[in-house]
mmCIF file of C-alpha atoms and ligand atoms in Angstrom:
data_model
loop_
_atom_site.group_PDB
_atom_site.id
_atom_site.type_symbol
_atom_site.label_atom_id
_atom_site.label_comp_id
_atom_site.label_asym_id
_atom_site.label_seq_id
_atom_site.Cartn_x
_atom_site.Cartn_y
_atom_site.Cartn_z
ATOM 1 C CA MET A 1 -13.760 307.967 10.508
ATOM 2 C CA SER A 2 -16.330 310.592 11.508
ATOM 3 C CA THR A 3 -14.696 313.758 12.839
ATOM 4 C CA ASP A 4 -16.838 313.853 16.003
ATOM 5 C CA ARG A 5 -15.241 310.605 17.126
ATOM 6 C CA LYS A 6 -11.729 311.991 17.230
ATOM 7 C CA LEU A 7 -10.530 313.214 20.605
ATOM 8 C CA ASN A 8 -8.284 316.254 20.413
ATOM 9 C CA PRO A 9 -7.214 316.931 23.961
ATOM 10 C CA VAL A 10 -5.887 320.446 24.488
ATOM 11 C CA ASN A 11 -3.347 321.649 27.052
ATOM 12 C CA LEU A 12 -1.672 318.279 27.411
ATOM 13 C CA PRO A 13 1.042 318.335 30.079
ATOM 14 C CA ALA A 14 4.694 318.665 29.081
ATOM 15 C CA GLY A 15 5.995 315.359 27.775
ATOM 16 C CA ILE A 16 2.643 314.036 26.528
ATOM 17 C CA GLU A 17 1.532 314.269 22.913
ATOM 18 C CA ALA A 18 -1.683 313.006 21.392
ATOM 19 C CA GLU A 19 -0.966 309.866 19.380
ATOM 20 C CA TYR A 20 -3.572 307.843 17.533
ATOM 21 C CA THR A 21 -3.969 304.281 16.315
ATOM 22 C CA PRO A 22 -4.279 303.825 12.519
ATOM 23 C CA GLY A 23 -8.009 303.463 13.190
ATOM 24 C CA GLY A 24 -8.100 306.922 14.830
ATOM 25 C CA ALA A 25 -8.354 306.175 18.569
ATOM 26 C CA LEU A 26 -6.343 308.317 20.958
ATOM 27 C CA ILE A 27 -3.747 306.044 22.592
ATOM 28 C CA LEU A 28 -3.742 306.549 26.349
ATOM 29 C CA ASP A 29 -0.087 305.817 26.952
ATOM 30 C CA GLY A 30 0.091 304.676 30.569
ATOM 31 C CA LYS A 31 3.747 303.785 30.229
ATOM 32 C CA LEU A 32 4.539 307.394 29.385
ATOM 33 C CA CYS A 33 2.295 308.779 32.167
ATOM 34 C CA ALA A 34 4.026 306.402 34.592
ATOM 35 C CA LYS A 35 7.476 307.522 33.461
ATOM 36 C CA LEU A 36 6.541 311.152 34.114
ATOM 37 C CA LEU A 37 5.029 310.344 37.509
ATOM 38 C CA ARG A 38 7.997 308.190 38.536
ATOM 39 C CA GLU A 39 10.312 311.061 37.701
ATOM 40 C CA GLU A 40 8.222 313.441 39.843
ATOM 41 C CA VAL A 41 8.434 310.969 42.736
ATOM 42 C CA ARG A 42 12.171 310.467 42.202
ATOM 43 C CA LEU A 43 12.911 314.183 42.383
ATOM 44 C CA GLU A 44 10.761 314.729 45.463
ATOM 45 C CA ALA A 45 12.151 311.629 47.195
ATOM 46 C CA GLN A 46 15.699 312.828 46.519
ATOM 47 C CA HIS A 47 14.973 316.275 47.901
ATOM 48 C CA LEU A 48 13.211 314.953 51.004
ATOM 49 C CA THR A 49 15.956 312.399 51.633
ATOM 50 C CA ASP A 50 18.348 315.340 51.998
ATOM 51 C CA VAL A 51 15.917 317.110 54.322
ATOM 52 C CA VAL A 52 15.180 314.102 56.569
ATOM 53 C CA GLY A 53 18.512 312.286 56.423
ATOM 54 C CA ARG A 54 17.071 308.965 55.239
ATOM 55 C CA SER A 55 15.258 307.726 52.134
ATOM 56 C CA PRO A 56 11.651 306.612 51.981
ATOM 57 C CA GLY A 57 11.456 302.822 52.397
ATOM 58 C CA LEU A 58 9.085 300.183 51.013
ATOM 59 C CA ALA A 59 8.953 296.604 52.305
ATOM 60 C CA VAL A 60 7.746 294.030 49.778
ATOM 61 C CA ILE A 61 6.652 290.647 51.104
ATOM 62 C CA GLN A 62 6.176 287.622 48.871
ATOM 63 C CA VAL A 63 4.924 284.293 50.172
ATOM 64 C CA GLY A 64 5.436 281.275 47.908
ATOM 65 C CA GLU A 65 6.652 280.984 44.345
ATOM 66 C CA ASP A 66 3.815 282.178 42.113
ATOM 67 C CA PRO A 67 5.748 283.084 38.919
ATOM 68 C CA ALA A 68 3.583 286.105 38.054
ATOM 69 C CA SER A 69 3.985 287.437 41.605
ATOM 70 C CA SER A 70 7.759 287.051 41.355
ATOM 71 C CA ILE A 71 7.765 289.214 38.219
ATOM 72 C CA TYR A 72 5.537 291.890 39.836
ATOM 73 C CA VAL A 73 7.620 291.931 43.019
ATOM 74 C CA ASN A 74 10.865 292.324 41.080
ATOM 75 C CA ASN A 75 9.367 295.135 39.009
ATOM 76 C CA LYS A 76 8.281 296.920 42.178
ATOM 77 C CA LYS A 77 11.728 296.569 43.756
ATOM 78 C CA ARG A 78 13.451 297.886 40.622
ATOM 79 C CA ALA A 79 11.022 300.814 40.367
ATOM 80 C CA CYS A 80 11.737 301.730 44.006
ATOM 81 C CA GLU A 81 15.481 301.845 43.560
ATOM 82 C CA ALA A 82 15.101 304.022 40.433
ATOM 83 C CA ALA A 83 12.868 306.449 42.374
ATOM 84 C CA ASN A 84 15.219 306.979 45.334
ATOM 85 C CA ILE A 85 13.068 304.691 47.493
ATOM 86 C CA ARG A 86 14.868 302.009 49.490
ATOM 87 C CA SER A 87 13.318 298.570 49.051
ATOM 88 C CA PHE A 88 13.315 295.904 51.737
ATOM 89 C CA SER A 89 12.560 292.398 50.438
ATOM 90 C CA TYR A 90 11.076 289.510 52.354
ATOM 91 C CA HIS A 91 10.408 286.153 50.732
ATOM 92 C CA LEU A 92 8.708 283.450 52.792
ATOM 93 C CA SER A 93 8.299 279.892 51.540
ATOM 94 C CA GLU A 94 5.003 278.444 50.302
ATOM 95 C CA ASP A 95 4.557 276.522 53.569
ATOM 96 C CA ALA A 96 4.961 279.581 55.813
ATOM 97 C CA THR A 97 2.149 279.779 58.396
ATOM 98 C CA LEU A 98 -0.244 282.651 59.020
ATOM 99 C CA LYS A 99 1.683 283.296 62.245
ATOM 100 C CA ASP A 100 4.984 283.519 60.320
ATOM 101 C CA VAL A 101 3.487 286.209 58.095
ATOM 102 C CA LEU A 102 1.845 288.108 60.976
ATOM 103 C CA ASP A 103 5.082 288.042 63.006
ATOM 104 C CA LEU A 104 7.012 289.417 60.052
ATOM 105 C CA ILE A 105 4.462 292.191 59.511
ATOM 106 C CA GLU A 106 4.559 293.136 63.186
ATOM 107 C CA SER A 107 8.314 293.440 63.080
ATOM 108 C CA ILE A 108 8.190 295.599 59.921
ATOM 109 C CA ASN A 109 5.381 297.719 61.386
ATOM 110 C CA ASN A 110 7.921 298.578 64.097
ATOM 111 C CA THR A 111 10.820 299.295 61.738
ATOM 112 C CA PRO A 112 11.135 303.086 61.408
ATOM 113 C CA GLU A 113 13.083 302.946 58.121
ATOM 114 C CA VAL A 114 10.088 301.291 56.435
ATOM 115 C CA ASP A 115 7.314 303.700 55.407
ATOM 116 C CA GLY A 116 5.243 301.362 53.276
ATOM 117 C CA ILE A 117 4.417 297.652 53.423
ATOM 118 C CA LEU A 118 3.148 295.645 50.494
ATOM 119 C CA VAL A 119 2.166 291.997 50.747
ATOM 120 C CA GLN A 120 1.951 290.627 47.236
ATOM 121 C CA LEU A 121 -1.383 288.892 46.568
ATOM 122 C CA PRO A 122 -2.550 286.236 46.025
ATOM 123 C CA LEU A 123 -1.277 284.464 49.140
ATOM 124 C CA PRO A 124 -1.147 280.654 49.392
ATOM 125 C CA LYS A 125 -4.651 279.294 50.051
ATOM 126 C CA HIS A 126 -4.009 278.357 53.693
ATOM 127 C CA ILE A 127 -3.284 282.008 54.635
ATOM 128 C CA SER A 128 -6.177 284.423 55.129
ATOM 129 C CA GLU A 129 -5.563 287.528 53.025
ATOM 130 C CA GLN A 130 -7.903 289.587 55.176
ATOM 131 C CA LEU A 131 -6.110 288.715 58.435
ATOM 132 C CA VAL A 132 -2.793 289.594 56.829
ATOM 133 C CA ILE A 133 -4.104 292.912 55.497
ATOM 134 C CA ASN A 134 -5.641 293.734 58.889
ATOM 135 C CA ALA A 135 -2.208 293.296 60.524
ATOM 136 C CA ILE A 136 -0.502 295.979 58.420
ATOM 137 C CA ASP A 137 -0.087 299.339 60.170
ATOM 138 C CA PRO A 138 -2.715 301.477 58.357
ATOM 139 C CA GLY A 139 -0.133 304.284 58.173
ATOM 140 C CA LYS A 140 2.120 301.959 56.121
ATOM 141 C CA ASP A 141 -0.631 300.378 54.012
ATOM 142 C CA VAL A 142 0.471 301.757 50.642
ATOM 143 C CA ASP A 143 -1.855 299.352 48.784
ATOM 144 C CA CYS A 144 -4.823 301.022 50.539
ATOM 145 C CA PHE A 145 -6.263 297.593 51.405
ATOM 146 C CA HIS A 146 -6.621 297.954 55.202
ATOM 147 C CA PRO A 147 -10.266 298.340 56.349
ATOM 148 C CA LEU A 148 -9.486 301.719 57.954
ATOM 149 C CA ASN A 149 -8.031 302.997 54.684
ATOM 150 C CA VAL A 150 -10.942 301.581 52.695
ATOM 151 C CA ALA A 151 -13.326 303.363 55.088
ATOM 152 C CA ALA A 152 -11.338 306.575 54.646
ATOM 153 C CA LEU A 153 -11.705 306.218 50.881
ATOM 154 C CA PHE A 154 -15.435 305.765 51.365
ATOM 155 C CA GLY A 155 -15.534 308.983 53.411
ATOM 156 C CA ARG A 156 -13.247 310.769 50.960
ATOM 157 C CA ASN A 157 -10.651 311.569 53.623
ATOM 158 C CA GLN A 158 -8.053 309.012 52.558
ATOM 159 C CA LYS A 159 -4.273 309.316 52.904
ATOM 160 C CA PHE A 160 -3.522 306.635 50.343
ATOM 161 C CA LEU A 161 -5.172 305.986 47.014
ATOM 162 C CA PRO A 162 -5.750 302.437 45.752
ATOM 163 C CA CYS A 163 -2.938 302.031 43.218
ATOM 164 C CA THR A 164 -4.633 300.621 40.129
ATOM 165 C CA PRO A 165 -7.832 302.728 40.260
ATOM 166 C CA ALA A 166 -5.777 305.835 41.068
ATOM 167 C CA GLY A 167 -3.544 304.977 38.117
ATOM 168 C CA VAL A 168 -6.604 304.941 35.861
ATOM 169 C CA MET A 169 -7.746 308.341 37.181
ATOM 170 C CA GLU A 170 -4.257 309.741 36.640
ATOM 171 C CA ILE A 171 -4.206 308.593 33.001
ATOM 172 C CA LEU A 172 -7.588 310.293 32.431
ATOM 173 C CA ARG A 173 -6.357 313.442 34.187
ATOM 174 C CA ARG A 174 -3.116 313.648 32.230
ATOM 175 C CA TYR A 175 -4.952 313.173 28.902
ATOM 176 C CA ARG A 176 -7.478 315.853 29.952
ATOM 177 C CA ILE A 177 -10.433 313.497 29.672
ATOM 178 C CA ASP A 178 -13.295 314.956 31.661
ATOM 179 C CA VAL A 179 -15.044 312.598 34.009
ATOM 180 C CA ALA A 180 -17.627 314.891 35.631
ATOM 181 C CA GLY A 181 -21.127 314.169 34.410
ATOM 182 C CA LYS A 182 -19.977 311.263 32.222
ATOM 183 C CA LYS A 183 -21.553 307.824 32.246
ATOM 184 C CA ALA A 184 -18.835 305.494 33.532
ATOM 185 C CA LEU A 185 -19.144 301.725 33.471
ATOM 186 C CA VAL A 186 -16.824 299.593 35.582
ATOM 187 C CA ILE A 187 -16.796 295.939 34.559
ATOM 188 C CA GLY A 188 -15.642 293.896 37.550
ATOM 189 C CA ARG A 189 -16.282 294.223 41.287
ATOM 190 C CA SER A 190 -13.042 293.090 42.932
ATOM 191 C CA ASN A 191 -11.843 294.711 46.144
ATOM 192 C CA ILE A 192 -8.570 295.679 44.453
ATOM 193 C CA VAL A 193 -9.940 297.285 41.289
ATOM 194 C CA GLY A 194 -13.686 297.315 40.591
ATOM 195 C CA LYS A 195 -15.082 298.609 43.882
ATOM 196 C CA PRO A 196 -12.462 301.310 44.592
ATOM 197 C CA MET A 197 -12.547 302.292 40.906
ATOM 198 C CA ALA A 198 -16.270 302.994 41.212
ATOM 199 C CA LEU A 199 -15.621 305.135 44.316
ATOM 200 C CA LEU A 200 -12.934 307.239 42.617
ATOM 201 C CA LEU A 201 -15.093 307.791 39.520
ATOM 202 C CA LEU A 202 -18.004 308.754 41.738
ATOM 203 C CA ALA A 203 -15.798 311.178 43.665
ATOM 204 C CA ALA A 204 -14.909 312.715 40.298
ATOM 205 C CA ASN A 205 -18.635 313.230 39.637
ATOM 206 C CA ALA A 206 -19.179 310.498 37.063
ATOM 207 C CA THR A 207 -22.476 308.631 36.980
ATOM 208 C CA VAL A 208 -21.198 305.167 37.762
ATOM 209 C CA THR A 209 -22.524 301.712 36.936
ATOM 210 C CA VAL A 210 -20.772 298.564 38.119
ATOM 211 C CA ALA A 211 -21.253 295.463 35.978
ATOM 212 C CA HIS A 212 -20.149 291.948 36.879
ATOM 213 C CA SER A 213 -20.542 288.293 35.911
ATOM 214 C CA LYS A 214 -24.272 288.284 36.750
ATOM 215 C CA THR A 215 -25.092 291.491 34.857
ATOM 216 C CA VAL A 216 -27.876 291.020 32.329
ATOM 217 C CA ASP A 217 -27.193 292.592 28.923
ATOM 218 C CA LEU A 218 -23.685 293.807 29.562
ATOM 219 C CA SER A 219 -23.471 294.784 25.915
ATOM 220 C CA SER A 220 -26.125 297.518 26.098
ATOM 221 C CA ALA A 221 -24.708 298.868 29.382
ATOM 222 C CA CYS A 222 -21.378 299.079 27.640
ATOM 223 C CA ARG A 223 -22.719 300.736 24.486
ATOM 224 C CA ASN A 224 -24.411 303.340 26.662
ATOM 225 C CA ALA A 225 -21.228 304.342 28.513
ATOM 226 C CA ASP A 226 -18.827 307.233 27.849
ATOM 227 C CA ILE A 227 -15.994 305.702 29.873
ATOM 228 C CA VAL A 228 -15.599 301.940 30.285
ATOM 229 C CA VAL A 229 -13.097 300.477 32.737
ATOM 230 C CA VAL A 230 -12.728 296.778 32.006
ATOM 231 C CA ALA A 231 -11.371 294.836 34.976
ATOM 232 C CA ALA A 232 -12.962 291.447 34.443
ATOM 233 C CA GLY A 233 -9.812 289.318 34.199
ATOM 234 C CA GLN A 234 -11.320 287.657 31.162
ATOM 235 C CA PRO A 235 -10.204 288.409 27.611
ATOM 236 C CA GLY A 236 -12.962 288.870 25.054
ATOM 237 C CA LEU A 237 -15.833 289.530 27.467
ATOM 238 C CA VAL A 238 -16.610 292.699 25.510
ATOM 239 C CA GLY A 239 -15.708 293.375 21.868
ATOM 240 C CA ALA A 240 -15.802 296.145 19.272
ATOM 241 C CA ASP A 241 -19.589 295.861 18.780
ATOM 242 C CA ASP A 242 -20.162 296.570 22.477
ATOM 243 C CA PHE A 243 -18.770 300.133 22.468
ATOM 244 C CA ASN A 244 -20.091 303.359 21.050
ATOM 245 C CA GLU A 245 -17.702 305.395 18.942
ATOM 246 C CA ARG A 246 -17.173 308.132 21.549
ATOM 247 C CA ALA A 247 -16.156 305.627 24.223
ATOM 248 C CA VAL A 248 -12.977 305.953 26.259
ATOM 249 C CA VAL A 249 -11.844 302.402 27.023
ATOM 250 C CA ILE A 250 -9.537 301.616 29.923
ATOM 251 C CA ASP A 251 -8.310 298.026 29.938
ATOM 252 C CA VAL A 252 -7.095 296.850 33.344
ATOM 253 C CA GLY A 253 -6.758 293.200 32.287
ATOM 254 C CA ILE A 254 -3.396 291.453 32.355
ATOM 255 C CA ASN A 255 -3.848 287.964 30.944
ATOM 256 C CA ARG A 256 -1.151 285.553 29.856
ATOM 257 C CA VAL A 257 -2.090 283.797 26.631
ATOM 258 C CA GLY A 258 0.788 281.502 25.710
ATOM 259 C CA ARG A 259 3.852 283.734 25.886
ATOM 260 C CA LYS A 260 1.892 286.912 25.225
ATOM 261 C CA VAL A 261 0.309 289.314 27.699
ATOM 262 C CA VAL A 262 -3.091 290.592 26.566
ATOM 263 C CA GLY A 263 -5.760 292.747 28.153
ATOM 264 C CA ASP A 264 -9.446 292.009 28.608
ATOM 265 C CA VAL A 265 -10.168 293.982 25.419
ATOM 266 C CA ASP A 266 -8.952 293.110 21.936
ATOM 267 C CA PHE A 267 -6.960 296.286 21.288
ATOM 268 C CA LYS A 268 -6.804 296.031 17.505
ATOM 269 C CA SER A 269 -10.493 295.612 16.757
ATOM 270 C CA VAL A 270 -11.757 297.912 19.534
ATOM 271 C CA ALA A 271 -9.274 300.686 18.673
ATOM 272 C CA ASP A 272 -10.857 300.878 15.196
ATOM 273 C CA LYS A 273 -14.159 301.731 16.773
ATOM 274 C CA VAL A 274 -13.718 303.894 19.891
ATOM 275 C CA ALA A 275 -12.351 307.368 20.695
ATOM 276 C CA ALA A 276 -9.566 306.443 23.127
ATOM 277 C CA ILE A 277 -8.036 303.279 24.525
ATOM 278 C CA THR A 278 -5.215 302.068 26.780
ATOM 279 C CA PRO A 279 -2.898 299.438 25.319
ATOM 280 C CA VAL A 280 -1.853 296.245 27.140
ATOM 281 C CA PRO A 281 0.971 296.076 27.954
ATOM 282 C CA GLY A 282 1.888 299.728 28.450
ATOM 283 C CA GLY A 283 -1.425 301.032 29.761
ATOM 284 C CA VAL A 284 -2.695 300.765 33.314
ATOM 285 C CA GLY A 285 -0.051 298.260 34.528
ATOM 286 C CA PRO A 286 2.875 300.710 34.719
ATOM 287 C CA MET A 287 0.653 303.264 36.472
ATOM 288 C CA THR A 288 -0.104 300.821 39.300
ATOM 289 C CA ILE A 289 3.584 300.701 40.218
ATOM 290 C CA ALA A 290 4.015 304.463 39.848
ATOM 291 C CA MET A 291 1.084 305.042 42.235
ATOM 292 C CA LEU A 292 2.633 302.640 44.731
ATOM 293 C CA LEU A 293 5.773 304.786 44.720
ATOM 294 C CA ARG A 294 3.684 307.907 45.213
ATOM 295 C CA ASN A 295 1.837 306.332 48.156
ATOM 296 C CA THR A 296 5.184 305.358 49.686
ATOM 297 C CA LEU A 297 6.352 308.952 49.391
ATOM 298 C CA THR A 298 3.072 310.101 50.973
ATOM 299 C CA ALA A 299 3.665 307.717 53.905
ATOM 300 C CA PHE A 300 7.249 308.948 54.275
ATOM 301 C CA LYS A 301 6.066 312.565 54.409
ATOM 302 C CA GLU A 302 3.415 311.670 56.962
ATOM 303 C CA HIS A 303 5.962 309.808 59.122
ATOM 304 C CA ASN A 304 8.242 312.830 59.083
ATOM 305 C CA ASP A 305 5.584 315.536 59.534
ATOM 306 C CA LEU A 306 6.382 316.961 56.093
HETATM 307 N N1 GUN B 401 -1.751 291.401 43.290
HETATM 308 C C1 GUN B 401 -2.325 291.880 42.159
HETATM 309 N N2 GUN B 401 -2.442 293.228 42.227
HETATM 310 C C2 GUN B 401 -1.934 293.598 43.422
HETATM 311 C C3 GUN B 401 -1.773 294.850 44.055
HETATM 312 O O1 GUN B 401 -2.136 295.921 43.546
HETATM 313 N N3 GUN B 401 -1.196 294.821 45.292
HETATM 314 C C4 GUN B 401 -0.805 293.658 45.880
HETATM 315 N N4 GUN B 401 -0.270 293.731 47.093
HETATM 316 N N5 GUN B 401 -0.952 292.480 45.313
HETATM 317 C C5 GUN B 401 -1.502 292.459 44.088
#
């Protein structure tokens, strides 16, 4: 391995040490970053619960029986309880109507003990996701999906940060990976990850390119980038030959292949080539939940003028 490839971050925060794959890539341990962040939230939530006289509260709404959603929802509920955040669960059946969901949201919007509302996506096909998102009180929209919160993000005066993209930025920050002036490539243009990811990287002064399924010559765009965030939802779209050896690779993919969960990037082969990489599982995924907890705490503080 050439020595200029190796990343040696200095001044890592307490609790984080630089660890490398056998091939020499710095492992960006999102699970560890998330553990540290969850502990910060837990301590602050505990302290503020004593100040205010109630805990922060997060309502989680699931509609239908999508098995992956059930796992995510349970993980979110468990993470809340461990972080001194009260969770309120609502599970509507697959045949619930749009009105059922909107009525439930209205009632939770008016529940003072609930600071944050999360409607797990995807929703059943007969329910408009946009109408549901629009119904959430923007002050409780801890996913940062409501149009007013998206506009605030655009204007850089947001209260809430979109959880997955903010989780990526937090991993980069904790591993002291500079973003300013870097060429960042985001692969994927979803409303949940790709688009807000590009905004956060731009706000951090990266030069940002967004690639998607119609991009011509993705490989050379990728080889040209210093930081690549892969959020395509498609394993194997880019491989080891598509990265340069100084690349920092952030894999947002969560794909079930048989009984295994894999990212969009083949960790083993790419880690032999690049400078830093997030594993899957244990990379961005845990940070998404940690950011949700932080947004819930932010909402709680806002609701209590703290
Ligand atoms: N489904 C997949 N990712 C997310 C997310 O970040 N928030 C919600 N509400 N649903 C999701």
